[in-house]
XYZ file of C-alpha atoms in Angstrom:
686
model
C -0.525 -7.269 -9.795
C 0.547 -7.833 -6.186
C 2.594 -5.024 -4.992
C 4.396 -3.814 -1.685
C 3.045 -4.363 1.628
C 3.907 -2.715 5.156
C 5.064 -5.294 7.246
C 5.703 -2.890 10.124
C 3.988 -1.251 13.135
C 5.583 2.221 12.317
C 6.011 4.511 10.664
C 4.099 3.923 7.581
C 0.814 5.431 8.700
C -1.650 7.330 6.726
C -1.825 10.414 5.573
C -4.626 11.212 7.663
C -2.432 9.834 10.937
C 0.146 12.216 10.111
C -2.479 15.305 9.590
C -3.650 14.134 13.098
C -0.322 14.458 14.427
C 0.556 18.003 12.740
C -2.640 19.503 14.047
C -3.568 18.671 17.202
C -2.699 20.593 20.006
C 0.147 20.375 22.509
C -1.829 18.835 25.439
C -4.417 16.848 23.836
C -5.532 15.146 20.663
C -8.369 16.694 18.229
C -10.346 13.845 18.395
C -11.690 12.906 21.908
C -14.403 10.170 21.246
C -15.696 7.797 23.700
C -14.607 4.188 23.872
C -17.799 2.845 24.931
C -16.694 1.872 28.353
C -17.349 4.706 29.713
C -13.850 6.317 29.609
C -12.091 8.158 27.257
C -9.991 7.003 24.111
C -7.285 9.431 24.680
C -3.997 7.748 24.839
C -2.027 7.695 27.917
C 0.943 9.512 28.112
C 4.403 8.149 27.211
C 5.576 7.863 30.957
C 1.971 6.016 32.064
C 2.141 2.389 31.445
C -1.024 0.353 30.108
C -1.857 -3.101 30.179
C -4.736 -3.580 27.550
C -3.439 -4.112 24.330
C -5.852 -1.937 22.427
C -5.580 1.035 24.734
C -1.637 0.169 24.070
C -2.096 0.309 20.206
C -3.817 3.754 20.294
C -1.021 5.073 22.746
C 1.297 3.929 19.923
C -0.470 5.823 17.544
C -0.422 9.191 19.506
C 2.266 8.864 22.250
C 3.095 12.277 23.055
C -0.527 13.500 23.750
C -1.269 15.088 26.984
C 2.640 16.185 28.046
C 3.305 19.926 28.176
C 5.746 21.879 26.085
C 8.032 21.756 29.451
C 7.809 18.032 29.888
C 8.587 17.393 26.162
C 11.608 20.044 26.093
C 13.090 17.921 29.133
C 12.710 14.662 27.300
C 14.402 15.826 24.139
C 17.558 17.084 26.245
C 17.706 13.889 28.183
C 17.511 11.985 24.795
C 20.084 13.929 23.164
C 22.208 13.119 26.121
C 21.564 9.596 26.576
C 22.234 9.307 22.472
C 25.582 10.996 22.906
C 24.691 13.808 21.229
C 25.854 16.571 23.622
C 27.031 19.745 21.805
C 24.977 22.699 22.737
C 23.424 22.853 18.857
C 22.311 19.116 19.397
C 20.869 19.646 22.602
C 19.016 22.788 21.631
C 17.575 20.870 18.376
C 16.502 18.023 20.293
C 14.735 20.346 22.942
C 12.544 22.338 20.548
C 12.209 19.275 18.270
C 10.626 17.202 21.201
C 7.937 19.950 21.594
C 7.138 20.708 17.971
C 7.158 16.643 17.793
C 3.859 16.567 19.439
C 2.725 19.869 17.522
C 4.503 20.268 14.524
C 2.243 22.690 12.936
C 1.459 24.891 16.376
C 4.691 26.284 16.838
C 4.271 30.067 16.841
C 4.784 30.047 20.713
C 8.075 28.565 20.531
C 10.282 31.534 21.158
C 13.727 30.149 20.703
C 13.073 29.214 16.792
C 15.208 30.976 14.360
C 13.570 32.565 11.234
C 15.086 30.238 9.028
C 13.848 27.087 10.866
C 10.410 28.648 10.750
C 10.641 29.417 7.435
C 11.584 25.724 6.740
C 8.672 24.657 8.901
C 6.271 26.671 7.013
C 7.307 25.260 3.705
C 6.788 21.736 5.255
C 2.786 23.007 5.056
C 3.211 25.318 1.835
C 5.618 23.886 -0.375
C 5.583 20.022 1.337
C 7.489 18.889 -2.103
C 10.372 21.277 -1.317
C 13.173 18.744 0.477
C 16.766 18.057 0.476
C 18.082 16.334 -2.889
C 18.972 13.293 -0.703
C 15.248 12.476 0.055
C 14.824 12.605 -3.704
C 17.814 10.454 -4.145
C 15.790 7.759 -2.154
C 12.482 8.386 -4.072
C 14.612 7.585 -7.397
C 15.988 4.043 -5.542
C 12.519 3.090 -4.385
C 11.061 3.918 -7.847
C 13.750 2.055 -9.854
C 12.612 -1.196 -7.002
C 9.061 -0.659 -8.005
C 10.280 -0.590 -11.885
C 12.181 -3.895 -11.061
C 9.057 -5.543 -9.786
C 6.860 -4.868 -12.437
C 9.496 -6.023 -15.014
C 9.704 -9.100 -12.751
C 5.858 -10.143 -13.449
C 5.479 -9.176 -16.975
C 8.365 -9.917 -19.260
C 7.024 -13.395 -19.262
C 3.983 -12.334 -20.784
C 5.377 -12.247 -24.285
C 8.543 -14.561 -23.530
C 6.507 -17.434 -23.159
C 5.028 -17.607 -26.700
C 8.611 -18.792 -28.031
C 9.945 -20.425 -25.024
C 6.646 -22.922 -24.311
C 7.385 -24.156 -27.945
C 11.284 -24.415 -27.516
C 10.773 -26.306 -24.183
C 7.994 -28.565 -25.470
C 4.929 -27.757 -23.557
C 3.095 -25.607 -26.261
C 0.572 -28.452 -26.521
C -2.941 -28.581 -25.513
C -2.687 -31.721 -23.438
C -3.087 -31.162 -19.613
C 0.346 -32.051 -19.000
C 1.195 -29.177 -21.306
C -0.662 -26.477 -20.169
C -0.077 -27.425 -16.360
C 3.636 -27.247 -16.928
C 3.424 -23.923 -18.485
C 1.292 -22.630 -15.658
C 3.667 -23.822 -13.158
C 6.717 -22.472 -15.045
C 5.045 -18.837 -15.359
C 3.633 -18.996 -11.548
C 6.922 -20.132 -9.913
C 8.168 -16.950 -8.284
C 4.692 -16.265 -6.796
C 4.701 -19.808 -4.824
C 8.222 -18.912 -3.647
C 7.126 -15.777 -2.325
C 3.946 -17.213 -0.681
C 5.982 -20.156 0.872
C 9.414 -18.574 1.807
C 9.977 -14.919 0.421
C 7.295 -13.237 2.444
C 8.758 -14.972 5.637
C 12.238 -13.670 5.077
C 11.273 -10.013 5.044
C 12.056 -9.545 8.573
C 15.012 -11.473 9.651
C 16.726 -10.046 6.416
C 15.795 -6.586 7.476
C 17.029 -7.019 10.990
C 20.327 -8.178 9.677
C 21.175 -6.156 6.959
C 18.894 -3.115 7.115
C 16.608 -1.448 4.369
C 19.422 -0.559 2.148
C 20.918 -4.207 2.451
C 17.787 -5.758 2.121
C 17.066 -3.673 -1.223
C 20.488 -4.518 -2.260
C 19.773 -8.184 -1.503
C 16.890 -8.593 -2.912
C 17.605 -6.848 -6.130
C 20.874 -8.715 -6.432
C 18.488 -12.075 -6.482
C 16.192 -10.303 -9.113
C 19.182 -9.623 -11.289
C 20.852 -12.964 -11.043
C 17.682 -14.769 -11.473
C 16.584 -12.782 -14.345
C 20.189 -13.471 -16.045
C 19.730 -16.985 -15.370
C 16.172 -17.313 -17.012
C 18.034 -15.955 -20.116
C 20.395 -19.179 -19.972
C 17.481 -22.221 -19.537
C 16.972 -24.829 -21.904
C 14.355 -26.919 -20.580
C 11.006 -26.110 -18.715
C 12.448 -27.380 -15.409
C 15.559 -25.326 -15.462
C 13.295 -22.268 -16.211
C 10.990 -23.354 -13.223
C 14.033 -23.238 -10.908
C 15.298 -19.876 -12.264
C 11.849 -18.406 -11.891
C 11.462 -19.727 -8.263
C 14.388 -18.321 -6.675
C 13.300 -14.921 -8.412
C 10.701 -15.123 -5.631
C 13.305 -14.625 -2.917
C 13.954 -11.375 -4.453
C 10.175 -10.325 -5.325
C 8.896 -10.962 -1.642
C 11.470 -8.816 0.251
C 11.565 -6.249 -2.011
C 7.869 -5.731 -1.894
C 7.711 -5.639 1.470
C 10.857 -3.147 2.434
C 10.957 -0.774 -0.535
C 7.735 1.043 0.632
C 8.989 1.078 4.478
C 12.160 2.584 3.228
C 10.261 5.098 1.882
C 7.854 6.070 4.712
C 10.851 5.815 7.296
C 12.678 8.640 5.321
C 9.846 10.619 4.408
C 8.507 13.791 6.264
C 4.972 13.360 7.888
C 3.438 15.363 5.384
C 4.780 13.580 2.399
C 4.842 10.141 3.342
C 1.358 8.905 2.039
C 2.440 10.505 -1.286
C 5.691 8.714 -1.658
C 4.374 5.219 -0.154
C 1.873 5.262 -2.622
C 4.526 5.950 -5.482
C 5.276 2.160 -5.112
C 2.022 1.370 -6.714
C 2.551 4.060 -9.567
C 6.003 2.705 -10.450
C 5.176 -0.995 -10.016
C 2.537 -0.051 -12.999
C 5.313 1.625 -15.047
C 7.554 -1.311 -14.610
C 4.527 -3.640 -15.731
C 4.374 -1.538 -18.768
C 8.425 -1.624 -19.541
C 7.923 -5.325 -19.177
C 5.852 -5.014 -22.302
C 8.043 -2.480 -23.956
C 10.977 -5.022 -23.668
C 8.738 -7.890 -25.000
C 7.866 -5.776 -27.984
C 11.534 -4.243 -28.475
C 13.249 -7.791 -28.610
C 10.643 -9.565 -30.960
C 12.310 -8.784 -34.106
C 16.150 -9.882 -32.814
C 16.975 -12.867 -34.665
C 18.595 -16.088 -33.360
C 22.169 -15.801 -34.375
C 22.591 -19.319 -34.252
C 21.521 -19.578 -30.545
C 20.052 -22.755 -29.638
C 16.438 -22.528 -29.085
C 16.218 -18.509 -29.849
C 17.548 -15.747 -28.888
C 14.671 -13.325 -28.424
C 12.698 -14.268 -25.708
C 16.079 -14.864 -23.993
C 16.394 -10.941 -23.944
C 13.126 -10.776 -23.099
C 13.543 -12.584 -19.512
C 17.022 -11.326 -19.169
C 15.833 -7.564 -19.678
C 14.548 -7.069 -15.898
C 17.810 -7.574 -14.607
C 18.779 -3.787 -16.238
C 17.074 -1.953 -13.448
C 17.849 -4.418 -10.786
C 21.637 -3.867 -11.319
C 21.014 0.066 -11.118
C 19.605 -0.516 -7.763
C 22.519 -2.234 -6.887
C 24.829 -0.136 -7.915
C 22.754 2.909 -6.356
C 21.284 1.604 -3.240
C 24.251 2.520 -1.148
C 24.861 6.120 -2.040
C 21.635 6.943 -0.011
C 21.426 7.094 3.690
C 20.218 4.193 6.051
C 16.866 4.423 7.156
C 17.233 6.124 10.587
C 14.602 4.015 12.380
C 17.038 0.841 11.632
C 19.732 2.474 13.291
C 17.494 3.288 16.064
C 16.541 -0.461 16.159
C 20.141 -0.958 16.536
C 20.688 1.539 19.059
C 22.871 3.639 16.852
C 21.312 7.074 17.569
C 23.910 9.280 16.532
C 23.798 7.641 12.937
C 20.420 7.651 12.794
C 20.636 11.508 13.819
C 23.399 11.812 10.964
C 20.861 10.226 8.436
C 17.980 12.655 9.126
C 20.272 15.502 8.663
C 20.994 14.483 5.154
C 17.106 14.094 4.728
C 15.988 17.277 6.300
C 16.922 20.825 5.874
C 17.449 21.686 9.602
C 18.862 20.124 12.788
C 15.317 20.794 14.389
C 13.705 18.868 11.757
C 15.781 16.108 12.132
C 15.499 16.155 15.831
C 12.076 16.327 15.765
C 11.329 13.132 13.819
C 14.189 11.147 15.376
C 12.687 12.127 18.919
C 9.405 10.799 17.822
C 10.716 7.773 16.111
C 12.227 6.769 19.296
C 9.426 7.579 21.148
C 7.198 5.315 19.176
C 9.815 2.311 19.480
C 9.950 2.729 23.254
C 5.849 2.629 23.492
C 6.042 -0.743 20.648
C 8.322 -2.453 22.860
C 5.896 -1.639 26.079
C 3.114 -2.814 23.708
C 4.690 -5.940 22.239
C 5.633 -7.077 25.761
C 1.690 -6.762 26.733
C 0.755 -9.434 24.244
C 3.835 -11.343 24.147
C 3.281 -14.998 22.819
C -0.380 -14.359 22.362
C -0.782 -11.986 19.118
C -1.534 -14.996 16.836
C -4.365 -16.164 19.027
C -5.741 -12.379 19.442
C -6.366 -12.123 15.715
C -8.866 -14.926 16.121
C -10.140 -14.298 19.971
C -10.935 -10.314 19.730
C -13.622 -9.567 17.486
C -11.712 -6.432 16.579
C -9.020 -8.262 15.185
C -11.020 -10.899 13.937
C -13.174 -8.428 11.614
C -10.144 -6.657 10.480
C -8.517 -9.904 9.414
C -11.714 -11.218 7.357
C -11.855 -7.876 5.802
C -8.222 -7.681 4.913
C -7.902 -11.251 4.003
C -10.778 -11.029 1.656
C -9.642 -8.103 -0.179
C -6.148 -9.506 -0.723
C -7.834 -12.816 -2.271
C -9.727 -10.659 -4.257
C -6.978 -8.703 -5.658
C -6.194 -11.919 -7.271
C -9.212 -13.470 -8.030
C -10.754 -10.148 -9.934
C -8.746 -11.701 -12.788
C -5.951 -9.182 -13.130
C -3.041 -10.994 -13.385
C -4.361 -13.172 -15.960
C -4.253 -10.236 -18.324
C -0.971 -9.071 -16.615
C 0.533 -12.705 -17.443
C -1.348 -13.736 -20.491
C -2.474 -10.981 -22.377
C -0.318 -11.959 -25.436
C -1.632 -15.385 -25.520
C -5.037 -14.413 -25.044
C -4.444 -11.574 -28.022
C -3.041 -14.624 -30.178
C -5.954 -17.080 -29.366
C -8.056 -14.307 -30.759
C -6.283 -14.607 -33.892
C -4.085 -11.580 -33.838
C -0.325 -11.761 -34.810
C 2.259 -11.949 -32.832
C 3.710 -8.715 -33.042
C 0.102 -7.446 -32.857
C -0.341 -9.396 -29.567
C 2.374 -8.045 -27.929
C 1.542 -4.274 -28.909
C -2.080 -4.874 -27.705
C -0.254 -6.059 -24.268
C 1.598 -3.120 -23.968
C -1.826 -0.975 -24.663
C -2.769 -2.600 -21.472
C 0.028 -1.644 -19.735
C 0.140 1.883 -20.524
C -3.505 2.040 -19.546
C -2.791 0.303 -16.208
C -0.011 2.895 -15.339
C -1.946 6.048 -16.415
C -4.979 5.415 -14.413
C -3.038 4.310 -11.115
C -2.286 8.020 -11.030
C -6.021 9.113 -9.968
C -5.663 6.734 -7.080
C -3.486 9.283 -5.214
C -6.942 11.487 -4.929
C -9.526 8.877 -5.198
C -8.618 6.783 -2.209
C -8.476 9.287 0.290
C -11.681 11.344 -1.224
C -13.988 8.927 -2.616
C -13.164 6.350 -0.500
C -12.221 2.565 -0.045
C -15.513 1.084 0.312
C -17.274 2.942 -2.199
C -14.464 2.529 -4.868
C -14.712 -1.127 -4.794
C -18.624 -1.099 -4.631
C -18.298 0.786 -7.712
C -15.503 -1.013 -9.633
C -16.516 -4.224 -8.668
C -19.524 -4.714 -10.962
C -17.451 -2.900 -13.526
C -14.555 -5.109 -14.047
C -17.089 -8.189 -14.146
C -19.157 -6.374 -16.990
C -15.505 -5.748 -18.968
C -14.556 -9.357 -18.414
C -18.155 -10.688 -19.693
C -17.646 -8.262 -22.178
C -14.403 -9.569 -23.261
C -15.235 -13.498 -22.993
C -18.605 -12.843 -25.066
C -16.245 -11.058 -27.632
C -14.921 -14.436 -28.598
C -17.929 -15.472 -30.354
C -17.761 -12.821 -32.510
C -16.767 -14.194 -36.288
C -12.948 -13.527 -36.363
C -13.550 -12.401 -40.035
C -14.872 -9.516 -38.691
C -12.843 -6.366 -37.721
C -14.946 -6.177 -34.563
C -13.495 -9.472 -33.293
C -10.149 -8.066 -32.266
C -11.596 -4.517 -31.397
C -13.961 -5.911 -28.888
C -11.552 -8.232 -27.196
C -8.951 -5.459 -26.488
C -11.898 -3.202 -25.528
C -13.044 -5.088 -22.955
C -9.480 -5.658 -21.540
C -8.581 -1.979 -21.775
C -11.692 -1.093 -19.704
C -10.902 -3.919 -17.272
C -7.591 -2.070 -16.736
C -9.270 1.562 -16.472
C -11.536 0.528 -13.326
C -9.085 -1.832 -11.939
C -6.269 0.709 -11.386
C -7.960 3.129 -9.247
C -10.026 0.597 -7.185
C -8.654 -2.811 -6.243
C -5.128 -2.393 -7.609
C -4.242 -0.155 -4.600
C -6.817 -0.340 -2.036
C -6.201 -4.021 -0.782
C -2.985 -3.051 0.411
C -3.915 0.117 2.122
C -7.103 -0.889 3.399
C -4.484 -3.817 5.104
C -1.836 -1.509 6.382
C -4.283 0.433 8.351
C -7.071 -2.099 9.446
C -5.140 -3.794 11.852
C -4.370 -2.286 15.615
C -0.506 -1.531 15.568
C 0.268 -4.146 17.903
C -0.347 -6.993 15.606
C -0.108 -5.233 12.212
C 3.324 -7.087 11.324
C 1.225 -10.164 11.744
C -1.587 -8.889 9.971
C 0.660 -7.791 7.204
C 2.466 -11.021 6.892
C -0.801 -12.868 6.381
C -2.077 -10.392 3.605
C 1.191 -10.541 1.769
C 1.017 -14.259 2.174
C -2.464 -14.386 0.909
C -2.114 -12.414 -2.328
C 1.195 -14.452 -3.395
C -0.470 -17.449 -2.949
C -3.295 -16.649 -4.884
C -1.555 -15.120 -7.513
C 0.238 -18.381 -7.953
C -3.111 -20.091 -8.046
C -4.109 -17.837 -10.474
C -1.059 -18.196 -12.765
C -0.887 -21.874 -12.284
C -4.352 -22.684 -13.615
C -5.109 -20.103 -16.432
C -3.615 -22.306 -18.865
C -5.631 -25.240 -18.232
C -8.984 -23.206 -17.161
C -8.763 -21.547 -20.861
C -8.409 -25.085 -22.159
C -11.219 -26.218 -20.260
C -13.734 -23.469 -20.405
C -12.891 -21.731 -23.749
C -12.321 -18.079 -23.487
C -15.939 -17.346 -22.884
C -16.333 -19.548 -19.883
C -12.802 -18.731 -18.598
C -13.342 -15.118 -18.676
C -16.760 -15.407 -17.176
C -15.305 -17.512 -14.289
C -13.580 -14.456 -13.158
C -16.537 -11.973 -13.814
C -18.482 -14.106 -11.509
C -15.723 -13.680 -8.711
C -15.938 -10.255 -9.389
C -19.684 -10.111 -8.309
C -18.739 -12.169 -5.268
C -16.137 -9.596 -4.507
C -19.064 -7.130 -4.614
C -20.944 -9.107 -2.146
C -18.271 -9.417 -0.052
C -17.270 -5.692 0.351
C -20.896 -4.702 0.735
C -21.468 -7.109 3.535
C -18.390 -7.550 5.415
C -15.984 -4.602 4.574
C -16.217 -1.411 6.916
C -15.225 1.899 5.479
C -11.847 2.998 7.021
C -11.335 6.306 4.974
C -10.609 9.605 7.372
C -10.853 7.163 10.664
C -8.459 7.645 13.335
C -6.955 4.808 15.423
C -9.583 4.955 17.781
C -12.279 5.149 15.546
C -11.327 1.810 13.750
C -11.433 0.274 17.080
C -15.161 1.023 17.226
C -15.326 0.284 13.414
C -14.320 -3.212 13.407
C -15.458 -3.974 16.957
C -19.255 -4.677 16.158
C -20.853 -8.027 15.274
C -20.508 -9.204 11.784
C -24.469 -9.701 11.835
C -24.382 -5.855 12.372
C -22.229 -4.831 9.361
C -24.414 -7.247 7.002
C -27.505 -5.710 8.114
C -26.235 -2.322 7.325
C -24.997 -3.615 4.018
C -28.368 -4.823 3.110
C -29.591 -1.285 3.939
C -27.446 0.592 1.799
C -28.865 -1.612 -0.831
C -32.151 -0.882 0.174
C -31.774 2.632 0.602
C -29.591 3.150 -2.888
C -32.517 1.533 -4.988
C -35.332 3.488 -3.528
C -33.166 6.689 -3.686
C -31.683 6.592 -7.227
C -34.349 3.926 -8.819
C -37.513 4.762 -6.997
C -36.770 8.512 -6.804
C -37.503 8.484 -2.945
C -35.636 11.659 -1.849
C -36.789 11.658 1.746
C -35.013 8.409 2.565
C -32.763 8.488 5.301
C -29.035 7.202 4.364
C -27.848 4.478 6.701
C -24.825 5.071 8.895
C -22.010 2.669 9.321
C -21.882 0.630 12.352
C -19.928 1.308 15.382
C -19.351 0.108 18.962
C -21.332 2.177 21.465
C -23.920 2.722 18.737
C -26.100 -0.299 19.446
C -29.756 0.828 17.597
C -30.792 -1.467 14.986
C -32.961 1.065 13.144
C -31.169 0.527 9.740
C -34.559 0.761 8.175
C -34.557 3.245 5.388
C -38.125 4.269 5.816
C -39.232 7.756 4.162
C -39.739 9.655 7.449
C -36.036 10.537 7.874
C -36.607 11.552 11.506
C -34.333 9.244 13.374
C -32.014 11.054 15.368
C -28.840 8.768 14.512
C -26.376 7.510 16.699
C -24.116 9.080 19.284
C -21.058 8.894 17.139
C -22.524 10.282 14.003
C -24.073 13.005 15.687
C -21.862 14.169 18.553
C -18.835 12.752 18.108
C -18.834 13.339 14.258
C -19.490 17.080 15.147
C -15.928 17.006 17.233
C -14.487 15.289 14.333
C -15.524 18.053 11.700
C -14.632 20.853 14.527
C -10.833 19.079 14.816
C -10.633 19.555 10.848
C -11.614 23.101 10.626
C -8.978 23.525 13.419
C -6.460 22.015 11.314
C -7.425 23.542 8.228
C -7.323 26.966 9.820
C -4.108 26.350 11.486
C -2.620 25.425 8.114
C -4.294 28.434 6.569
C -2.666 30.892 9.577
C 0.949 29.040 8.543
C 0.348 29.850 4.892
C -0.470 33.475 5.361
C 2.436 33.772 8.104
C 4.688 32.453 5.601
C 3.181 34.612 3.196
C 3.807 37.584 5.486
C 7.439 36.754 5.969
C 8.553 36.856 2.485
C 6.120 39.987 1.353
C 5.697 42.358 4.582
C 3.596 44.604 2.379
C 0.853 41.973 3.034
C 0.448 42.706 6.987
C -2.605 44.457 8.072
């Protein structure tokens, strides 16, 4: 199930980056790692030009580091006047907002803040879900967009059982199986070839709201069109241009949510795209089951499948009606030099003007640095995707994960589960009900991803879930050998599919897009994410178009075993070529990806050796291998029993700084919470 992508350089940053910004000191950053070249990786101040693309990318991540509060206050006032916000109230808001933009958790020494402003800033830490109603209206719009996406993908699951017969492509001949696959996969072919590449020009011309409106309008019209088709090629055309709506919508909606969100809430709101897409997938199965019993009423070629295919237009029409009720993205206004409109938009999304001024000043600063960064690599960014080892390694890891998101086999189940259950001998109603069960599981087990992706880690999640997905698919395929007369036949097939959904949803479901969004340096992230999106939609198309023919040629046992084998390939790929990105700053990611593939492979093999020795041979004294980073050029990955090696400079010295930084951050947040409690209850003061 392909989901949204982050096709932008800002402001879709992980909670880690937002956390960094909120907890670093006003004059520096809490991460001060060396860059292996003898220099500091601390980014240059906003007014200091840089010429190296990666250095510029680090500056883009933390542009206000190194600036004094006095300098920041002056910059805030200058920006307010430049933007035409010249009232005393607005100038004050931007002066204070610029100061806390660099360090919005450490504002105790900012004397001019009112008690109300301090309370609101405190509540960003202590009650991060306490926000103005308009922000949650944006969340509703984005959630409906995700539901549209999910329903667009899965209403075909049940409808195809009817229209393939009506269109004369229900046979087992190669012509029929390939035409059925081509018809079902048409939207994803359009996404890969056209839709993904339209996202940027549509956004530049119509803004975030306009892009969402247009893409949902296309989706609604395409769904309506699908309900009135009478031939396979007519259905193919209707579904093909559905891809024009799926592509831009899937890319723009998470961006819109992120650009409207406060830093502390940004990661959670962006992750909701995954959850509500899974909800829409489930609702697609609900629609299939709900309309199954509708009689034809004299409608040529049947009515029930037409209602199934048309039902996905309902949430799309809702989004079209509601899209312009919420404010436009303030970042979009900034790209059009409409600063006062951007401030007015943010004022609807924040409680106090100081909050709005802080976020607008930071966005403006990022855009200015972004322009400088793009100018450095103008005309060479595509080339540098391949020529710079740091970028090339990120591209290999990201592209491989996007490929495996499809070739793990999930969309075989998402698009064809009803056909799979029918081939197992279950009734049509039973097949639709069993498919709904998969949809419910997919949605429910997407919820733990909010926690596991930032605690268990991306690499560990994939290394754990790929073998389990392989076992689940093998179990599903082999269950077809159980005699149909046995009740275990259907039960085991359904169990295997459900177990697959349980391990997919928190693993290979959310990880690839999250990983791709953070792996690339900011200056080439738009190109990297466009490539990642095109890969996932293209192989989504390949999977959907080939499954009917694959099933006919390999039978269920061989077809499921085929994708089980690909899951093992994915496990080996992650083990050898995908480094961990959890809790890494941009500086650290530069060093993580800028190592030779040989060292990364050696580390993966050492991990296997350590795991077998520690957990199967009981050798508790083994030293756990450490992930290679640039500047840590030791080759001792031997998991020997002595455990006496000192480890790398990064793992020892720099890790201590990182831990100290996090301890400072946690202490800062505790202080904020205690201060807020004192203001609410003076009796708690010592």
